[in-house]
Amino acid sequence: MVQIYRFAAVRPGQQYSEKIPSVPYDVVTAEEARECIEKNPMSFLRVSRPDAELPDIPPNDDRVYRRAREVFDAMLADGQMQRDPEPGMYVYRAVQDGEEFIGLVCCVGTEDYENRRIRRHELTRYDKEEDRTRHIDTVGANTGLVFLLYRDPGEIFPYVQSLIDGAEAAGSTTTGSGVLHQVYRVADEAVLSRLGDLFSAVPEVYIADGHHRAKSAVNVAERRRNEGRFTEEAGKFMVVLFAHDRVRIHGYSRLVADLNGYTLPGFVDALLTAGWDVRPHRGVDSSGYQITPLAAGDAPMHVMHFYLEKTWYEVSRPVSDPSDLIGSLDVSVLQKEILEGMLGITDPRGDRRLNYMGGAKPLSGLERLVDSGEYALAVAMQPVRVETVLSIADADGVMPPKSTWFEPKLLSGLVIHTID
């Protein structure tokens, strides 16, 4: 079972809730964060991305993390951020493109991560882990949410949703792209007990987004325990729980700088020789986020869409072994057989010839990057099924880099969990 915990959140004061919340630290560069802060000096990026305001200091310098703590403390002292008087939980509501997403913000124990009741499907990188470990430890807070999924037995989501019917949001902001983000405080003792009981029937939960934030929180708990600085709250970290069938998942597109010496006809011939079906896909709606496959049939199919020389091509073939959860992923086959086998890209994390574009972005963005000559090839991927992600996590599997893009993308600064 998964145990959920209440916490007394630090949140923007009502008059500041529109201004303070920001995008997560890891979706912007330091330069992009600096531009956001210049436009909005109240942005929470000042806390979550402190290197943005210290460009002349190495980003892993102790002074950078101390700056984050100083800014956070100042926001509390000035009343921009305020602590709730009693522990509670929070309903997170996001509305994007007319679709509503509702999750429960609470804390979970680091021991549930260590004993794998909190399951993951990605590897973490030491440098990213160490950055967030030092940030959490120095600021004394989980400043970003870990996005978790749960399999709903049937009554949890309706109950959570009912908690905000007719209620007034405790904090609300709308992003530049028009996405509404709101939090609702839950403080009623009977309701909080009911939420705990409902989740006690959930055997495991799954990280959709925030693998580094979760692992870093576990590192902080261990570090503080070893150094005699442990607190009860340091043994917990802040999450938002969404029902697995109430989120959206997108494919992660690939952009390739060159065709490794191939001409377009030569590249197509190589694909055909390798057993792929290749055919032009006419009438693609470039304002959309995803391409409807031409391939049809009951058998599982690999389907990808390649854009080069102003034309979309569907590249497809039957899945050879559907029982191989990871090997049968489109991204696995794309990397092994095409990006590596044909185009010579052996390191999907570090090769400068390969870039990624995630999320709900129009296909026209991929077309523009190829038509400009910056890239030779764009690959639009079909989304992985959420159930596939959960099955891989259940099997202790690791998905290839950039396999999934989950939405909603959660903001930082709407709710904060402190550990000091």
Coordinates of C-alpha atoms in Angstrom, one line a residue:
M1 CA 0.0 0.0 0.0
V2 CA 1.0 3.6 -0.5
Q3 CA 0.8 6.0 2.4
I4 CA 0.1 9.6 1.7
Y5 CA 0.8 12.5 4.1
R6 CA -0.5 15.9 4.8
F7 CA 1.7 18.9 4.9
A8 CA 1.4 22.6 5.7
A9 CA 2.3 24.1 2.3
V10 CA 4.1 27.4 1.6
R11 CA 2.1 29.1 -1.2
P12 CA 1.9 32.5 -2.9
G13 CA -0.3 35.0 -1.1
Q14 CA -3.6 35.3 -2.9
Q15 CA -2.6 38.5 -4.6
Y16 CA 0.6 37.0 -5.8
S17 CA -0.6 33.6 -7.1
E18 CA -0.9 34.9 -10.7
K19 CA 2.7 36.1 -10.8
I20 CA 4.9 33.8 -8.8
P21 CA 4.3 30.3 -10.3
S22 CA 6.7 29.3 -13.1
V23 CA 7.6 26.6 -15.5
P24 CA 9.7 23.8 -14.0
Y25 CA 13.4 24.5 -13.7
D26 CA 14.4 21.7 -16.1
V27 CA 12.4 22.9 -19.2
V28 CA 14.4 26.1 -19.6
T29 CA 18.0 27.0 -19.9
A30 CA 19.7 29.5 -17.6
E31 CA 19.4 32.1 -20.3
E32 CA 15.7 31.4 -20.9
A33 CA 15.1 31.6 -17.2
R34 CA 16.9 34.9 -17.0
E35 CA 14.7 36.3 -19.7
C36 CA 11.6 35.1 -17.8
I37 CA 12.8 36.8 -14.6
E38 CA 13.5 40.0 -16.4
K39 CA 9.9 40.1 -17.7
N40 CA 8.5 39.0 -14.3
P41 CA 10.8 39.7 -11.3
M42 CA 8.4 37.7 -9.0
S43 CA 8.9 34.5 -11.0
F44 CA 9.6 31.4 -8.9
L45 CA 12.5 30.7 -11.3
R46 CA 14.5 32.9 -9.0
V47 CA 14.3 30.1 -6.5
S48 CA 14.2 27.0 -8.7
R49 CA 16.8 28.2 -11.2
P50 CA 19.1 30.5 -9.2
D51 CA 22.0 30.2 -11.7
A52 CA 19.9 32.3 -14.0
E53 CA 20.8 35.4 -11.9
L54 CA 24.4 34.5 -11.3
P55 CA 25.8 34.0 -14.8
D56 CA 29.4 34.6 -13.8
I57 CA 29.4 31.9 -11.2
P58 CA 29.6 28.2 -12.0
P59 CA 26.1 26.7 -11.7
N60 CA 27.2 24.1 -9.1
D61 CA 28.9 26.6 -6.8
D62 CA 27.6 26.7 -3.2
R63 CA 26.8 30.4 -3.7
V64 CA 24.2 29.5 -6.3
Y65 CA 22.3 27.3 -3.9
R66 CA 22.6 29.8 -1.1
R67 CA 21.1 32.4 -3.4
A68 CA 18.0 30.2 -3.9
R69 CA 17.6 29.9 -0.1
E70 CA 18.0 33.7 0.3
V71 CA 15.4 34.5 -2.3
F72 CA 13.0 31.9 -0.8
D73 CA 13.4 33.3 2.7
A74 CA 12.9 36.8 1.4
M75 CA 9.7 35.8 -0.3
L76 CA 8.4 34.4 3.0
A77 CA 9.5 37.5 5.0
D78 CA 7.9 39.8 2.5
G79 CA 4.6 38.0 2.6
Q80 CA 4.8 37.0 -1.1
M81 CA 4.8 33.4 0.1
Q82 CA 2.8 32.3 3.1
R83 CA 2.6 29.1 5.1
D84 CA -0.8 27.4 5.7
P85 CA -1.6 27.3 9.4
E86 CA -2.3 23.5 9.5
P87 CA -1.3 20.5 7.5
G88 CA -3.6 19.6 4.7
M89 CA -3.7 18.3 1.1
Y90 CA -4.4 20.1 -2.1
V91 CA -6.3 19.4 -5.3
Y92 CA -4.4 20.5 -8.4
R93 CA -6.5 21.4 -11.4
A94 CA -5.2 22.3 -14.9
V95 CA -7.3 23.2 -18.0
Q96 CA -5.6 22.9 -21.3
D97 CA -7.2 23.0 -24.8
G98 CA -10.6 22.5 -23.1
E99 CA -9.4 19.4 -21.3
E100 CA -9.5 19.2 -17.5
F101 CA -6.8 17.4 -15.4
I102 CA -7.3 16.9 -11.7
G103 CA -4.8 15.5 -9.2
L104 CA -4.1 15.3 -5.5
V105 CA -1.1 17.1 -4.0
C106 CA 0.3 15.4 -0.9
C107 CA 3.5 13.9 0.4
V108 CA 4.8 10.4 0.2
G109 CA 7.6 8.7 2.1
T110 CA 11.1 8.2 0.8
E111 CA 10.9 4.6 2.1
D112 CA 8.2 3.9 -0.5
Y113 CA 10.6 5.0 -3.2
E114 CA 13.3 2.7 -1.8
N115 CA 11.1 -0.3 -1.5
R116 CA 9.7 0.3 -5.0
R117 CA 6.1 1.0 -4.1
I118 CA 7.0 4.1 -6.1
R119 CA 8.0 2.7 -9.4
R120 CA 10.0 4.3 -12.1
H121 CA 10.8 3.7 -15.8
E122 CA 13.8 6.0 -16.4
L123 CA 17.4 6.1 -15.3
T124 CA 18.7 9.2 -13.5
R125 CA 21.9 11.1 -14.2
Y126 CA 24.3 11.8 -11.3
D127 CA 24.9 15.4 -12.3
K128 CA 21.2 16.2 -12.4
E129 CA 20.6 14.2 -9.2
E130 CA 23.4 16.1 -7.4
D131 CA 22.1 19.5 -8.5
R132 CA 18.6 18.9 -7.1
T133 CA 19.9 17.2 -4.0
R134 CA 22.0 20.2 -3.1
H135 CA 19.1 22.5 -4.1
I136 CA 16.5 20.7 -1.9
D137 CA 19.0 20.4 1.0
T138 CA 20.1 24.1 0.9
V139 CA 16.6 25.6 0.3
G140 CA 15.1 23.2 2.8
A141 CA 12.2 22.5 0.5
N142 CA 10.8 20.4 -2.3
T143 CA 10.2 23.3 -4.7
G144 CA 8.8 21.2 -7.6
L145 CA 6.2 18.5 -7.8
V146 CA 6.8 14.9 -8.7
F147 CA 4.1 13.7 -11.1
L148 CA 2.8 10.3 -10.1
L149 CA 0.2 8.0 -11.6
Y150 CA -2.0 5.5 -9.9
R151 CA -4.4 2.8 -11.1
D152 CA -7.8 3.9 -9.9
P153 CA -9.9 1.2 -8.5
G154 CA -12.8 3.3 -9.6
E155 CA -13.7 5.7 -6.7
I156 CA -10.6 7.8 -6.1
F157 CA -10.8 10.2 -9.0
P158 CA -14.5 10.9 -8.7
Y159 CA -14.0 11.6 -5.0
V160 CA -11.0 14.0 -5.6
Q161 CA -13.0 15.7 -8.3
S162 CA -16.0 16.2 -6.0
L163 CA -13.8 18.1 -3.6
I164 CA -13.6 21.2 -5.8
D165 CA -17.2 21.3 -7.0
G166 CA -18.4 24.8 -6.1
A167 CA -15.1 25.5 -4.2
E168 CA -13.0 28.6 -4.6
A169 CA -9.4 28.1 -5.7
A170 CA -6.7 29.0 -3.1
G171 CA -4.3 29.9 -5.9
S172 CA -4.7 30.4 -9.6
T173 CA -2.6 31.4 -12.6
T174 CA -2.8 31.2 -16.3
T175 CA 0.3 30.6 -18.4
G176 CA 1.2 32.6 -21.5
S177 CA 0.0 29.6 -23.6
G178 CA -3.4 29.8 -22.0
V179 CA -3.2 26.9 -19.6
L180 CA -5.1 27.5 -16.3
H181 CA -3.5 26.1 -13.2
Q182 CA -5.3 26.1 -9.8
V183 CA -4.9 24.6 -6.3
Y184 CA -7.6 24.0 -3.8
R185 CA -6.8 23.5 -0.1
V186 CA -8.3 20.5 1.6
A187 CA -8.3 20.8 5.4
D188 CA -11.4 19.0 6.6
E189 CA -10.4 16.1 8.9
A190 CA -13.0 13.7 7.7
V191 CA -12.0 14.3 4.0
L192 CA -8.3 14.0 4.7
S193 CA -8.9 10.7 6.5
R194 CA -11.0 9.5 3.6
L195 CA -8.3 10.3 1.1
G196 CA -5.8 8.4 3.2
D197 CA -8.1 5.4 3.3
L198 CA -8.7 5.4 -0.4
F199 CA -5.0 5.5 -1.3
S200 CA -4.2 2.8 1.3
A201 CA -5.9 0.4 -1.2
V202 CA -3.4 1.4 -4.0
P203 CA -0.5 -1.1 -4.0
E204 CA 2.0 1.0 -6.0
V205 CA 2.3 4.3 -7.8
Y206 CA 4.4 5.3 -10.8
I207 CA 6.6 8.3 -11.7
A208 CA 5.4 9.9 -14.9
D209 CA 7.7 12.9 -14.7
G210 CA 10.2 14.0 -12.0
H211 CA 12.5 11.1 -11.7
H212 CA 15.4 13.3 -10.7
R213 CA 13.3 15.3 -8.2
A214 CA 12.2 12.1 -6.5
K215 CA 15.7 10.5 -6.4
S216 CA 17.2 13.8 -5.1
A217 CA 14.6 13.9 -2.3
V218 CA 15.6 10.4 -1.3
N219 CA 19.3 11.5 -1.4
V220 CA 18.6 14.4 0.9
A221 CA 16.8 12.2 3.5
E222 CA 19.8 9.8 3.5
R223 CA 22.3 12.6 3.7
R224 CA 20.6 14.3 6.6
R225 CA 20.1 11.0 8.4
N226 CA 23.8 10.3 8.1
E227 CA 24.8 13.7 9.2
G228 CA 22.4 13.9 12.2
R229 CA 20.2 16.6 10.5
F230 CA 17.2 14.4 9.8
T231 CA 13.7 15.8 10.3
E232 CA 10.4 14.0 9.9
E233 CA 9.5 16.1 6.8
A234 CA 12.9 15.3 5.2
G235 CA 11.7 11.8 5.0
K236 CA 8.9 12.8 2.7
F237 CA 8.6 14.6 -0.6
M238 CA 5.8 16.4 -2.5
V239 CA 3.9 14.8 -5.3
V240 CA 0.7 15.1 -7.3
L241 CA -1.2 11.9 -7.9
F242 CA -3.2 11.6 -11.2
A243 CA -5.3 8.6 -12.2
H244 CA -3.4 6.9 -15.0
D245 CA -6.3 7.2 -17.4
R246 CA -6.8 10.9 -16.7
V247 CA -3.6 12.2 -18.2
R248 CA -2.4 12.8 -21.7
I249 CA 0.8 11.4 -23.3
H250 CA 2.6 12.6 -26.4
G251 CA 5.5 11.2 -28.5
Y252 CA 8.9 12.8 -28.4
S253 CA 10.0 13.9 -31.8
R254 CA 13.6 13.5 -33.1
L255 CA 15.6 16.0 -35.2
V256 CA 18.7 14.7 -37.1
A257 CA 21.3 17.1 -38.5
D258 CA 22.3 15.0 -41.5
L259 CA 21.7 11.7 -43.2
N260 CA 25.2 10.3 -42.7
G261 CA 26.0 10.5 -46.4
Y262 CA 22.7 9.2 -47.7
T263 CA 20.7 10.9 -50.4
L264 CA 17.0 10.8 -50.0
P265 CA 16.6 8.0 -52.5
G266 CA 19.5 6.1 -50.9
F267 CA 18.0 6.5 -47.4
V268 CA 14.6 5.3 -48.6
D269 CA 16.2 2.3 -50.3
A270 CA 18.1 1.4 -47.1
L271 CA 14.8 1.5 -45.2
L272 CA 13.1 -0.7 -47.7
T273 CA 16.0 -3.2 -47.7
A274 CA 15.8 -3.4 -43.9
G275 CA 12.1 -4.5 -44.2
W276 CA 10.4 -1.2 -43.6
D277 CA 7.4 -0.1 -45.7
V278 CA 7.9 3.5 -46.8
R279 CA 5.2 5.6 -48.4
P280 CA 4.5 9.4 -48.7
H281 CA 1.8 10.6 -46.3
R282 CA -0.2 13.3 -48.1
G283 CA -2.4 15.8 -46.5
V284 CA -0.7 16.0 -43.1
D285 CA -2.2 18.7 -40.9
S286 CA 0.9 20.6 -39.8
S287 CA -1.1 22.5 -37.2
G288 CA -1.8 19.3 -35.4
Y289 CA 0.4 17.5 -32.8
Q290 CA 0.2 14.0 -34.2
I291 CA -0.1 12.2 -37.5
T292 CA -2.8 9.6 -38.0
P293 CA -1.2 6.4 -39.3
L294 CA -2.0 5.0 -42.7
A295 CA -1.1 1.5 -41.6
A296 CA -4.0 -0.5 -40.4
G297 CA -4.7 -3.9 -39.2
D298 CA -5.0 -5.9 -36.0
A299 CA -1.4 -6.9 -35.7
P300 CA 0.9 -4.5 -33.6
M301 CA 2.8 -2.2 -35.9
H302 CA 5.8 0.1 -35.6
V303 CA 4.7 3.4 -37.1
M304 CA 6.9 6.5 -37.5
H305 CA 6.7 9.6 -39.7
F306 CA 9.8 11.1 -41.3
Y307 CA 9.9 14.6 -42.7
L308 CA 12.6 15.4 -45.2
E309 CA 12.8 17.5 -48.4
K310 CA 9.4 19.0 -47.8
T311 CA 7.6 15.6 -47.7
W312 CA 6.2 13.4 -44.9
Y313 CA 6.8 9.7 -45.2
E314 CA 5.2 6.9 -43.1
V315 CA 7.7 4.3 -42.1
S316 CA 6.1 1.1 -40.7
R317 CA 6.4 -2.6 -40.3
P318 CA 4.9 -5.3 -38.0
V319 CA 6.3 -5.6 -34.5
S320 CA 8.4 -8.8 -34.4
D321 CA 8.0 -9.6 -30.7
P322 CA 5.2 -7.8 -28.9
S323 CA 6.2 -9.6 -25.6
D324 CA 9.4 -7.7 -25.5
L325 CA 8.1 -4.6 -23.7
I326 CA 11.1 -2.4 -24.3
G327 CA 12.5 -3.9 -27.5
S328 CA 9.1 -3.5 -29.2
L329 CA 8.8 0.2 -28.5
D330 CA 9.0 2.4 -31.6
V331 CA 11.7 4.5 -30.0
S332 CA 13.9 1.4 -29.3
V333 CA 13.7 0.2 -32.9
L334 CA 14.2 3.7 -34.3
Q335 CA 17.4 4.1 -32.2
K336 CA 18.9 0.7 -32.8
E337 CA 18.1 0.1 -36.4
I338 CA 17.8 3.5 -38.0
L339 CA 19.5 6.2 -35.9
E340 CA 22.4 4.0 -34.9
G341 CA 22.4 1.3 -37.6
M342 CA 22.0 3.7 -40.6
L343 CA 22.8 7.2 -39.4
G344 CA 25.6 6.4 -37.0
I345 CA 24.1 8.0 -33.9
T346 CA 25.3 5.7 -31.2
D347 CA 24.7 8.0 -28.1
P348 CA 21.1 9.2 -28.0
R349 CA 21.9 11.3 -25.0
G350 CA 25.0 13.0 -26.1
D351 CA 25.3 13.0 -29.9
R352 CA 25.1 16.6 -31.2
R353 CA 23.6 15.5 -34.5
L354 CA 20.5 14.5 -32.6
N355 CA 18.0 16.8 -30.9
Y356 CA 14.5 16.3 -29.4
M357 CA 11.2 18.2 -29.4
G358 CA 8.7 17.1 -26.8
G359 CA 5.1 17.8 -26.0
A360 CA 2.1 19.2 -27.8
K361 CA 3.8 21.3 -30.4
P362 CA 2.5 21.7 -33.9
L363 CA 4.1 19.6 -36.6
S364 CA 4.8 22.8 -38.4
G365 CA 7.7 23.4 -36.0
L366 CA 9.4 20.3 -37.2
E367 CA 8.8 21.2 -40.8
R368 CA 10.2 24.7 -40.3
L369 CA 13.5 23.3 -38.7
V370 CA 14.0 20.9 -41.6
D371 CA 13.0 23.4 -44.3
S372 CA 15.4 25.9 -42.9
G373 CA 18.3 23.5 -43.4
E374 CA 19.1 23.4 -39.7
Y375 CA 18.2 19.7 -39.7
A376 CA 17.9 17.1 -42.5
L377 CA 15.3 14.9 -40.9
A378 CA 12.5 15.1 -38.4
V379 CA 10.8 12.0 -36.9
A380 CA 7.4 12.4 -35.4
M381 CA 6.6 9.5 -33.0
Q382 CA 3.3 8.0 -32.0
P383 CA 2.6 8.2 -28.3
V384 CA 3.3 5.2 -26.1
R385 CA 0.3 3.9 -24.2
V386 CA 0.2 4.8 -20.6
E387 CA -0.4 1.1 -19.7
T388 CA 2.8 0.2 -21.5
V389 CA 4.8 2.6 -19.3
L390 CA 3.3 1.1 -16.2
S391 CA 4.0 -2.4 -17.3
I392 CA 7.6 -1.6 -18.0
A393 CA 7.9 0.0 -14.6
D394 CA 6.3 -3.1 -13.0
A395 CA 8.9 -5.2 -14.7
D396 CA 11.8 -3.0 -13.5
G397 CA 12.5 -2.0 -17.0
V398 CA 14.1 1.2 -18.3
M399 CA 12.7 3.0 -21.3
P400 CA 15.0 4.7 -23.8
P401 CA 15.7 8.4 -23.4
K402 CA 13.0 10.8 -24.4
S403 CA 10.2 8.2 -24.8
T404 CA 7.3 10.0 -23.2
W405 CA 6.0 13.5 -22.7
F406 CA 3.2 13.5 -20.0
E407 CA 0.7 16.3 -19.6
P408 CA -0.3 18.4 -17.8
K409 CA 3.0 20.0 -17.3
L410 CA 2.9 21.1 -13.7
L411 CA 4.0 24.6 -12.5
S412 CA 6.5 25.2 -9.7
G413 CA 5.7 27.7 -6.9
L414 CA 2.0 27.0 -6.5
V415 CA 2.7 24.7 -3.5
I416 CA 6.0 24.1 -1.7
H417 CA 6.8 21.5 0.9
T418 CA 9.5 22.5 3.5
I419 CA 11.7 20.0 5.2
D420 CA 13.5 22.0 7.9

